[in-house]
Short mmCIF file of C-alpha atoms in Angstrom, two decimals:
data_model
loop_
_atom_site.label_atom_id
_atom_site.label_comp_id
_atom_site.label_asym_id
_atom_site.label_seq_id
_atom_site.Cartn_x
_atom_site.Cartn_y
_atom_site.Cartn_z
CA MET A 240 -4.60 -25.19 21.07
CA LYS A 241 -1.34 -23.26 21.61
CA ILE A 242 0.68 -21.26 19.16
CA SER A 243 4.15 -19.76 19.46
CA ILE A 244 4.20 -16.13 20.48
CA ALA A 245 7.12 -15.48 18.17
CA ALA A 246 5.01 -16.39 15.18
CA VAL A 247 1.99 -14.21 15.67
CA PHE A 248 0.64 -11.50 17.95
CA ALA A 249 -3.01 -10.77 18.53
CA VAL A 250 -4.51 -7.54 19.79
CA THR A 251 -8.05 -6.27 20.09
CA THR A 252 -9.56 -3.16 21.57
CA THR A 253 -11.72 -4.76 24.23
CA SER A 254 -12.15 -7.39 26.90
CA SER A 255 -15.23 -9.53 27.27
CA CYS A 256 -15.93 -8.79 30.95
CA LEU A 257 -18.86 -6.51 31.75
CA LEU A 258 -19.33 -4.18 34.69
CA SER A 259 -18.99 -5.54 38.21
CA SER A 260 -21.43 -5.22 41.07
CA THR A 261 -19.00 -3.08 43.06
CA ASP A 262 -18.89 -0.06 40.76
CA ALA A 263 -19.44 3.28 42.42
CA TYR A 264 -20.88 5.93 40.13
CA PHE A 265 -20.56 9.66 40.61
CA VAL A 266 -19.87 12.91 38.85
CA PRO A 267 -16.22 13.99 39.33
CA THR A 268 -15.70 17.51 40.61
CA ARG A 269 -12.00 18.10 40.04
CA ASN A 270 -9.40 17.61 37.35
CA ALA A 271 -6.17 15.75 37.93
CA ILE A 272 -3.26 17.92 39.04
CA SER A 273 0.16 16.98 37.72
CA ILE A 274 3.55 17.73 39.23
CA THR A 275 7.01 16.94 37.92
CA SER A 276 9.12 14.50 39.88
CA SER A 277 12.84 14.78 40.42
CA SER A 278 13.38 12.32 37.59
CA GLY A 279 11.71 14.67 35.16
CA ARG A 280 8.63 12.47 34.85
CA SER A 281 5.30 14.06 35.62
CA SER A 282 3.22 12.31 38.23
CA SER A 283 -0.21 13.02 39.58
CA LYS A 284 -0.76 14.83 42.84
CA THR A 285 -4.39 14.13 43.67
CA PRO A 286 -7.10 12.01 42.10
CA PRO A 287 -9.71 13.93 40.12
CA SER A 288 -12.73 12.37 41.73
CA LYS A 289 -14.73 12.01 44.88
CA SER A 290 -13.95 9.15 47.21
CA GLN A 291 -15.17 5.81 46.04
CA SER A 292 -18.01 3.95 47.72
CA SER A 293 -19.52 0.54 47.27
CA SER A 294 -22.78 0.80 45.43
CA SER A 295 -24.74 -0.99 42.77
CA THR A 296 -23.73 -1.39 39.15
CA PRO A 297 -23.96 1.84 37.09
CA THR A 298 -27.43 0.98 35.90
CA MET A 299 -27.41 3.58 33.13
CA PHE A 300 -25.32 1.10 31.20
CA LEU A 301 -27.59 -1.93 31.52
CA GLU A 302 -30.68 -2.79 29.55
CA GLY A 303 -34.06 -3.21 31.22
CA VAL A 304 -33.49 -0.92 34.21
CA SER A 305 -36.12 1.33 35.67
CA LYS A 306 -35.91 5.10 35.37
CA LYS A 307 -35.49 5.46 39.15
CA GLN A 308 -32.21 3.54 39.03
CA VAL A 309 -30.52 5.83 36.49
CA LYS A 310 -27.64 7.80 37.98
CA ALA A 311 -25.73 10.84 36.81
CA PRO A 312 -23.38 10.28 33.85
CA ASP A 313 -19.62 10.53 34.22
CA THR A 314 -18.75 13.60 32.16
CA THR A 315 -16.16 16.32 31.75
CA LYS A 316 -16.00 19.73 30.12
CA LEU A 317 -14.58 20.17 26.64
CA GLY A 318 -14.87 23.81 25.62
CA ASN A 319 -18.57 24.63 25.95
CA LEU A 320 -19.56 20.95 25.73
CA GLU A 321 -20.36 18.35 28.38
CA VAL A 322 -18.95 15.06 27.10
CA PRO A 323 -18.46 11.53 28.43
CA THR A 324 -15.09 10.85 30.02
CA VAL A 325 -14.44 8.12 27.41
CA GLY A 326 -14.93 8.63 23.68
CA VAL A 327 -15.38 6.34 20.69
CA GLY A 328 -12.82 6.35 17.89
CA THR A 329 -14.15 5.69 14.39
CA ILE A 330 -10.98 5.32 12.35
CA SER A 331 -11.62 1.59 11.78
CA TRP A 332 -15.26 2.01 10.76
CA SER A 333 -16.31 1.01 7.28
CA SER A 334 -19.40 -0.11 5.42
CA ASP A 335 -20.22 -3.75 4.81
CA SER A 336 -21.49 -2.79 1.36
CA LEU A 337 -19.52 -1.55 -1.63
CA THR A 338 -22.42 0.59 -2.83
CA GLU A 339 -24.16 1.75 0.37
CA LEU A 340 -23.21 2.88 3.87
CA GLU A 341 -24.45 -0.07 5.91
CA ASN A 342 -23.02 -1.88 8.92
CA LEU A 343 -25.36 -3.60 11.39
CA GLU A 344 -22.58 -4.24 13.91
CA LEU A 345 -21.71 -0.55 13.99
CA GLN A 346 -25.40 0.32 14.37
CA SER A 347 -25.50 -1.82 17.50
CA LEU A 348 -22.34 -0.10 18.73
CA VAL A 349 -23.83 3.38 18.27
CA ASN A 350 -27.09 2.33 19.94
CA THR A 351 -25.15 1.01 22.93
CA ALA A 352 -23.02 4.16 23.21
CA CYS A 353 -26.06 6.42 23.11
CA LYS A 354 -28.08 4.58 25.76
CA SER A 355 -24.94 4.27 27.95
CA ASN A 356 -24.22 8.02 27.99
CA ALA A 357 -20.98 7.32 26.15
CA ALA A 358 -21.89 8.89 22.81
CA PHE A 359 -18.82 11.00 22.05
CA PHE A 360 -17.63 10.04 18.57
CA ASP A 361 -14.32 11.18 17.10
CA THR A 362 -14.10 11.02 13.32
CA ALA A 363 -12.45 12.89 10.45
CA GLU A 364 -13.06 13.85 6.85
CA ARG A 365 -10.08 11.67 5.96
CA TYR A 366 -11.58 8.49 7.43
CA GLY A 367 -13.10 5.92 5.10
CA SER A 368 -12.97 2.19 4.45
CA ASN A 369 -9.46 0.77 4.67
CA TRP A 370 -8.95 -0.01 1.00
CA LYS A 371 -10.32 3.35 -0.15
CA THR A 372 -8.18 5.24 2.35
CA ALA A 373 -5.10 3.35 1.17
CA LEU A 374 -5.83 4.57 -2.36
CA GLY A 375 -6.41 8.15 -1.25
CA LEU A 376 -10.18 7.78 -1.71
CA GLY A 377 -13.14 7.60 0.66
CA TRP A 378 -12.96 11.16 1.98
CA GLY A 379 -15.98 11.87 4.17
CA GLU A 380 -17.27 8.31 4.10
CA THR A 381 -17.02 7.76 7.86
CA GLU A 382 -18.61 11.14 8.59
CA ALA A 383 -21.60 10.19 6.42
CA LEU A 384 -21.77 6.73 7.99
CA THR A 385 -21.71 8.25 11.49
CA GLN A 386 -24.61 10.55 10.62
CA LYS A 387 -26.64 7.68 9.19
CA LEU A 388 -26.06 5.49 12.24
CA LEU A 389 -27.02 8.27 14.66
CA THR A 390 -30.29 9.00 12.89
CA ARG A 391 -31.30 5.36 13.37
CA VAL A 392 -30.75 5.21 17.14
CA PRO A 393 -34.02 4.12 18.82
CA LYS A 394 -35.65 6.51 21.27
CA GLN A 395 -35.30 5.50 24.92
CA GLU A 396 -38.03 5.41 27.54
CA ASP A 397 -36.45 8.24 29.52
CA GLN A 398 -34.76 10.27 26.80
CA SER A 399 -34.24 13.25 29.15
CA SER A 400 -31.70 11.28 31.20
CA LEU A 401 -29.44 10.77 28.19
CA LEU A 402 -26.70 13.08 26.99
CA ARG A 403 -26.92 14.46 23.47
CA PRO A 404 -24.54 12.58 21.14
CA ILE A 405 -21.41 14.63 20.43
CA VAL A 406 -19.42 14.29 17.20
CA ALA A 407 -15.93 15.68 16.67
CA THR A 408 -14.35 15.73 13.23
CA LYS A 409 -11.17 16.98 11.64
CA PHE A 410 -9.78 19.14 8.83
CA THR A 411 -6.85 17.58 6.97
CA PRO A 412 -3.95 19.91 6.06
CA SER A 413 -2.91 19.30 2.46
CA PRO A 414 -0.57 20.96 -0.05
CA TRP A 415 -3.52 22.08 -2.19
CA ARG A 416 -5.31 23.71 0.73
CA THR A 417 -3.54 27.05 0.81
CA THR A 418 -6.16 29.53 2.05
CA ALA A 419 -8.39 30.17 5.04
CA GLN A 420 -11.37 29.69 2.72
CA SER A 421 -10.26 26.10 2.09
CA VAL A 422 -10.85 25.43 5.79
CA VAL A 423 -14.32 26.99 5.61
CA ASP A 424 -15.17 24.98 2.50
CA ALA A 425 -14.06 21.74 4.14
CA CYS A 426 -16.01 22.59 7.28
CA GLU A 427 -19.19 23.18 5.31
CA GLU A 428 -18.76 19.81 3.56
CA SER A 429 -18.31 18.07 6.92
CA CYS A 430 -21.46 19.78 8.20
CA LYS A 431 -23.41 18.44 5.21
CA ARG A 432 -22.12 14.90 5.66
CA LEU A 433 -22.88 14.93 9.38
CA GLY A 434 -26.28 16.53 8.85
CA VAL A 435 -25.72 19.52 11.14
CA ASP A 436 -25.57 23.30 10.84
CA SER A 437 -22.72 23.54 13.35
CA LEU A 438 -20.00 21.04 14.28
CA ASP A 439 -19.55 20.24 17.97
CA LEU A 440 -15.75 20.17 17.70
CA TYR A 441 -13.66 20.89 14.61
CA GLN A 442 -10.01 19.91 14.83
CA ILE A 443 -6.94 20.45 12.67
CA HIS A 444 -5.79 16.87 12.10
CA MET A 445 -2.05 17.56 12.41
CA PRO A 446 0.53 20.30 11.95
CA ASP A 447 1.15 21.29 8.33
CA ILE A 448 3.86 18.67 7.80
CA VAL A 449 2.88 17.46 4.32
CA GLN A 450 5.48 19.35 2.32
CA PRO A 451 6.45 17.33 -0.78
CA PHE A 452 8.66 20.13 -2.15
CA LYS A 453 10.29 21.26 1.08
CA ASN A 454 13.75 20.33 -0.22
CA SER A 455 13.25 22.17 -3.50
CA PRO A 456 14.23 25.88 -3.28
CA MET A 457 12.06 26.66 -6.29
CA PHE A 458 8.82 25.09 -5.04
CA ALA A 459 9.22 25.00 -1.26
CA SER A 460 6.56 26.82 0.76
CA LYS A 461 6.23 27.86 4.39
CA PRO A 462 4.01 25.82 6.73
CA LYS A 463 0.41 27.00 6.52
CA ASP A 464 -0.54 26.47 10.15
CA GLN A 465 -1.45 30.13 10.72
CA ILE A 466 -3.57 30.14 7.54
CA TYR A 467 -5.49 27.17 8.92
CA TRP A 468 -5.94 28.92 12.27
CA GLU A 469 -7.38 31.87 10.40
CA GLY A 470 -9.79 29.53 8.63
CA MET A 471 -10.83 28.02 11.96
CA VAL A 472 -11.55 31.49 13.32
CA GLU A 473 -13.75 32.19 10.32
CA CYS A 474 -15.65 28.94 10.87
CA TYR A 475 -16.17 29.86 14.52
CA ASN A 476 -17.33 33.39 13.75
CA ARG A 477 -19.79 32.10 11.14
CA GLY A 478 -21.27 29.66 13.64
CA LEU A 479 -20.15 26.64 11.63
CA VAL A 480 -18.36 25.21 14.68
CA LYS A 481 -19.03 25.33 18.41
CA ASN A 482 -15.46 24.51 19.45
CA ILE A 483 -12.02 24.48 17.86
CA GLY A 484 -9.33 21.90 18.51
CA VAL A 485 -5.97 20.76 17.18
CA CYS A 486 -4.20 17.41 16.97
CA ASN A 487 -0.59 16.37 17.47
CA TYR A 488 0.48 19.84 18.61
CA GLY A 489 3.50 20.01 20.90
CA GLN A 490 3.98 22.67 23.52
CA THR A 491 5.53 25.30 21.25
CA LEU A 492 2.99 25.10 18.43
CA LEU A 493 0.15 24.77 20.93
CA LEU A 494 1.09 28.04 22.62
CA GLU A 495 1.40 29.77 19.24
CA ALA A 496 -2.05 28.55 18.22
CA LYS A 497 -3.62 29.54 21.53
CA GLN A 498 -2.10 33.03 21.39
CA TYR A 499 -3.25 33.55 17.80
CA LEU A 500 -6.78 32.41 18.56
CA GLN A 501 -6.88 34.41 21.79
CA LYS A 502 -6.20 37.60 19.86
CA LYS A 503 -9.27 36.77 17.77
CA ASN A 504 -11.34 36.09 20.91
CA VAL A 505 -11.65 32.42 19.95
CA PRO A 506 -10.92 29.77 22.62
CA LEU A 507 -8.84 26.66 21.92
CA ALA A 508 -10.81 23.73 23.33
CA SER A 509 -8.71 20.63 22.75
CA ASN A 510 -5.51 18.97 21.60
CA GLN A 511 -5.52 15.32 20.49
CA ILE A 512 -2.26 13.44 21.02
CA ALA A 513 -1.06 9.87 21.49
CA PHE A 514 -1.08 9.15 25.23
CA SER A 515 -1.19 6.01 27.35
CA LEU A 516 0.65 4.31 30.18
CA VAL A 517 3.38 3.41 27.66
CA GLY A 518 2.99 6.65 25.72
CA ARG A 519 4.10 9.37 28.14
CA HIS A 520 7.49 9.95 26.53
CA ASN A 521 8.62 12.19 23.66
CA GLY A 522 6.92 15.22 25.19
CA ALA A 523 3.47 13.65 25.61
CA GLN A 524 3.34 14.02 29.41
CA GLU A 525 4.69 17.57 29.26
CA THR A 526 2.13 18.49 26.59
CA LEU A 527 -0.67 17.03 28.72
CA ASP A 528 0.53 18.99 31.75
CA LEU A 529 0.55 22.23 29.75
CA CYS A 530 -2.93 21.56 28.37
CA ASN A 531 -4.28 20.90 31.87
CA GLU A 532 -2.73 24.17 33.02
CA LEU A 533 -4.27 26.09 30.11
CA ASP A 534 -7.68 24.38 30.41
CA ILE A 535 -7.26 22.76 27.00
CA LYS A 536 -8.72 19.27 27.08
CA VAL A 537 -6.46 16.50 25.79
CA LEU A 538 -8.04 13.75 23.71
CA ALA A 539 -5.83 10.65 23.89
CA PHE A 540 -5.56 8.36 20.89
CA PHE A 541 -3.78 4.99 21.11
CA PRO A 542 -4.96 4.67 24.75
CA PHE A 543 -4.43 0.88 24.54
CA ALA A 544 -1.17 1.17 22.56
CA MET A 545 -2.87 -0.64 19.67
CA GLY A 546 -4.07 -3.44 21.95
CA LEU A 547 -1.00 -4.02 24.13
CA LEU A 548 -2.87 -2.75 27.19
CA THR A 549 -6.27 -4.37 26.66
CA GLY A 550 -5.64 -7.47 28.73
CA LYS A 551 -6.34 -9.83 25.85
CA TYR A 552 -2.69 -10.68 25.99
CA THR A 553 -1.91 -11.65 29.61
CA SER A 554 1.39 -11.61 31.45
CA GLU A 555 1.07 -15.39 31.98
CA GLU A 556 0.91 -15.98 28.22
CA MET A 557 4.01 -13.85 27.77
CA THR A 558 5.86 -15.85 30.41
CA SER A 559 4.91 -19.19 28.84
CA ASN A 560 5.66 -17.85 25.34
CA VAL A 561 2.38 -19.21 23.95
CA LEU A 562 -0.98 -17.89 22.86
CA ALA A 563 -4.25 -19.44 23.99
CA GLN A 564 -7.07 -20.30 21.58
CA ASP A 565 -9.14 -17.19 22.45
CA THR A 566 -6.15 -15.00 21.73
CA LEU A 567 -5.65 -16.74 18.37
CA THR A 568 -9.28 -15.94 17.60
CA SER A 569 -8.56 -12.32 18.46
CA LEU A 570 -5.73 -12.35 15.96
CA VAL A 571 -8.07 -13.36 13.17
CA ARG A 572 -10.52 -10.59 14.12
CA SER A 573 -7.96 -7.91 14.91
CA LYS A 574 -7.54 -6.77 11.30
CA LYS A 575 -3.92 -5.92 11.99
CA THR A 576 -1.59 -5.89 9.00
CA PRO A 577 1.47 -8.15 8.90
CA LEU A 578 3.69 -5.10 9.46
CA GLU A 579 1.65 -4.07 12.51
CA LEU A 580 1.74 -7.59 13.94
CA ARG A 581 5.49 -7.77 13.43
CA ASP A 582 6.11 -4.48 15.25
CA LEU A 583 3.64 -5.22 18.04
CA SER A 584 5.21 -8.62 18.72
CA LYS A 585 8.44 -6.81 19.61
CA TYR A 586 6.68 -5.01 22.44
CA VAL A 587 5.36 -8.35 23.69
CA THR A 588 8.44 -10.57 23.59
CA GLY A 589 11.16 -7.92 23.57
CA ASP A 590 13.56 -6.91 20.83
CA VAL A 591 17.10 -5.94 21.73
CA LYS A 592 17.72 -4.21 18.40
CA SER A 593 14.71 -1.94 19.05
CA GLY A 594 15.76 -1.24 22.62
CA ILE A 595 12.98 -3.37 24.12
CA PRO A 596 14.18 -5.78 26.86
CA ASP A 597 13.09 -9.42 27.02
CA GLY A 598 9.57 -9.68 28.35
CA GLY A 599 8.40 -6.46 26.71
CA VAL A 600 5.39 -4.96 28.48
CA ARG A 601 4.89 -7.97 30.77
CA PRO A 602 5.93 -6.21 34.03
CA LEU A 603 3.44 -3.41 33.41
CA LEU A 604 0.65 -5.86 32.56
CA GLN A 605 1.30 -7.67 35.83
CA ALA A 606 0.73 -4.43 37.75
CA MET A 607 -2.40 -3.67 35.73
CA GLU A 608 -3.77 -7.19 36.24
CA GLU A 609 -3.29 -6.91 40.02
CA ILE A 610 -5.24 -3.64 40.17
CA ALA A 611 -7.90 -4.94 37.81
CA GLN A 612 -8.42 -8.04 39.93
CA ASN A 613 -8.65 -6.04 43.17
CA ARG A 614 -11.21 -3.67 41.66
CA LYS A 615 -13.10 -6.34 39.72
CA LYS A 616 -12.37 -4.46 36.49
CA THR A 617 -10.75 -5.44 33.23
CA VAL A 618 -7.18 -4.52 32.34
CA ALA A 619 -8.54 -2.38 29.49
CA GLN A 620 -10.72 -0.44 31.94
CA VAL A 621 -7.69 0.23 34.15
CA ALA A 622 -5.79 1.54 31.10
CA LEU A 623 -8.61 3.96 30.24
CA ASN A 624 -9.25 5.06 33.81
CA TYR A 625 -5.59 5.97 34.18
CA ILE A 626 -5.96 8.42 31.28
CA ILE A 627 -9.15 9.88 32.76
CA TRP A 628 -7.31 10.29 36.08
CA LYS A 629 -4.61 12.29 34.30
CA GLY A 630 -7.23 14.77 33.07
CA ALA A 631 -7.55 13.55 29.47
CA ILE A 632 -10.33 11.86 27.49
CA PRO A 633 -9.28 8.50 26.06
CA ILE A 634 -10.51 7.83 22.51
CA PRO A 635 -10.32 4.05 22.10
CA GLY A 636 -11.22 2.71 18.70
CA ALA A 637 -14.27 0.43 18.73
CA ARG A 638 -15.98 -1.77 16.16
CA THR A 639 -18.48 -3.69 18.32
CA SER A 640 -21.02 -2.96 21.04
CA ALA A 641 -19.14 -5.36 23.34
CA GLN A 642 -16.08 -3.16 23.08
CA VAL A 643 -18.11 -0.08 23.93
CA ARG A 644 -19.67 -1.81 26.95
CA ASP A 645 -16.22 -2.72 28.24
CA ASN A 646 -14.95 0.82 27.65
CA VAL A 647 -17.95 2.20 29.54
CA GLY A 648 -16.74 0.17 32.53
CA ALA A 649 -13.83 2.60 32.83
CA MET A 650 -16.29 5.35 33.78
CA GLY A 651 -17.87 6.16 37.14
CA TRP A 652 -14.87 5.42 39.35
CA ARG A 653 -11.25 6.53 39.74
CA LEU A 654 -7.95 4.89 40.52
CA SER A 655 -6.32 5.92 43.78
CA LEU A 656 -3.13 7.97 43.90
CA GLN A 657 -1.28 4.90 45.15
CA GLU A 658 -2.52 2.84 42.19
CA VAL A 659 -1.53 5.55 39.70
CA ASN A 660 1.96 5.71 41.18
CA GLN A 661 2.18 1.92 41.05
CA LEU A 662 1.28 1.92 37.36
CA GLU A 663 3.64 4.74 36.43
CA THR A 664 6.51 3.13 38.31
CA ALA A 665 5.97 -0.14 36.44
CA ALA A 666 5.73 1.71 33.13
CA ASP A 667 8.89 3.73 33.78
CA LYS A 668 10.85 0.59 34.66
CA LEU A 669 10.15 -0.83 31.19
CA GLY A 670 12.74 1.54 29.78
CA PHE A 671 10.89 2.13 26.50
CA GLY A 672 7.78 3.80 25.14
CA PHE A 673 5.24 2.86 22.51
CA GLU A 674 6.01 4.34 19.08
CA GLY A 675 3.24 2.70 17.04
CA ALA A 676 3.24 -0.23 14.63
CA GLY A 677 3.28 -0.64 10.88
CA PHE A 678 2.27 2.62 9.20
CA LYS A 679 0.32 3.71 12.30
CA ARG A 680 2.78 5.74 14.32
CA THR A 681 2.47 8.03 17.31
CA SER A 682 4.44 10.92 15.81
CA GLU A 683 4.76 10.37 12.08
CA LYS A 684 2.60 9.77 9.05
CA PHE A 685 3.12 8.02 5.74
CA VAL A 686 2.03 10.56 3.11
CA GLY A 687 2.59 8.79 -0.21
CA TYR A 688 5.92 10.29 -1.15
CA GLY A 689 7.48 9.31 2.18
CA VAL A 690 7.16 9.75 5.93
CA GLU A 691 6.67 13.10 7.64
CA LYS A 692 7.12 13.56 11.39
CA TRP A 693 6.04 15.95 14.12
CA THR A 694 7.32 16.44 17.66
CA LEU A 695 5.57 17.32 20.89
CA ASP A 696 8.16 19.89 21.94
#
């Protein structure tokens, strides 16, 4: 069955292909080095990994393998942590029950991530089921669900070969949180929900942009970013957190935060920003370059540009202007809102009013499909590996174990410099960048009374 592309647009966060028999698996020894080209775009100088060789499938990721076949995990340093090079985003997680935190599909996902050495979960106190979050409710629900799922992970035969699961969470700046103690209080609540004495990574969710009275001289207040940094320092000194991170910080604010924390002898471990092959504009590439220079690990959200770069939507389908049956099925399961589908369709077909030429992301997908075919990988795995190559940790959202297995296929190998340049050239020729869809944006947030924005400058 075919359906017009103009009518609907389907995106998911995974492809169905599993790992190929040509995967080489190693532990990378270097980070990507970025240089700025004459056009102002940053491009990569050398790949971050050892040379690739033909070897067997990364057997750590398959069930029923012997202990002798297990190879070293693909990891990177984040502060004082050793973490997988691909994370798991939990923003779409929710319980199947209205009264209890239960989700068998998510349990399978967590089990798969843990036994695949891919157990790096990124959550937040603000995350909860979709309808509760929309109503301003559900605070802490996903943290509690994550803890419950992790406690139920079965023990493996060779537990010593597996990495310890890592959980990162976030503090949400709010108008009513006006003191450093409010950060400490929130941190302690997150510790309780996650069942730990100390958080692996505690991040400030965004700059202090929620200012409902900023235009009122009588009630306007100054941004509380420094107050929150002070609270983070207190959490670190009390041992409530092992590492401190920030989110959506541009170069200026990032340097201010680092300098403040440095004076307190507290390191800044990470900065989470939107970054992908179609998300290197608006200061994202420059922020990544600065973070690499300062040894601050970037966590990249929207690594698939909300599904545009997963490969579920092929360049052939875009050319023929139709969607195949399996893509229609993906639409039903994608849980995208009508507003999100409307905005995403513009990136697929093009939209002159939005500055997107006819054909949308098709030229980039063609380049990704060529590399994926040559390497016997999926398009989604190419998208994630590109981000790893650039020195960042992609945090793709996942709701199923199949999605995690496909994401794991992005680990244990690296694109070549030639392939990275090929991808960036194709992306640059598009002439536009991904800004988000619906209420999910790369540099702004709907906060009830309106929309607040931040910049990566």
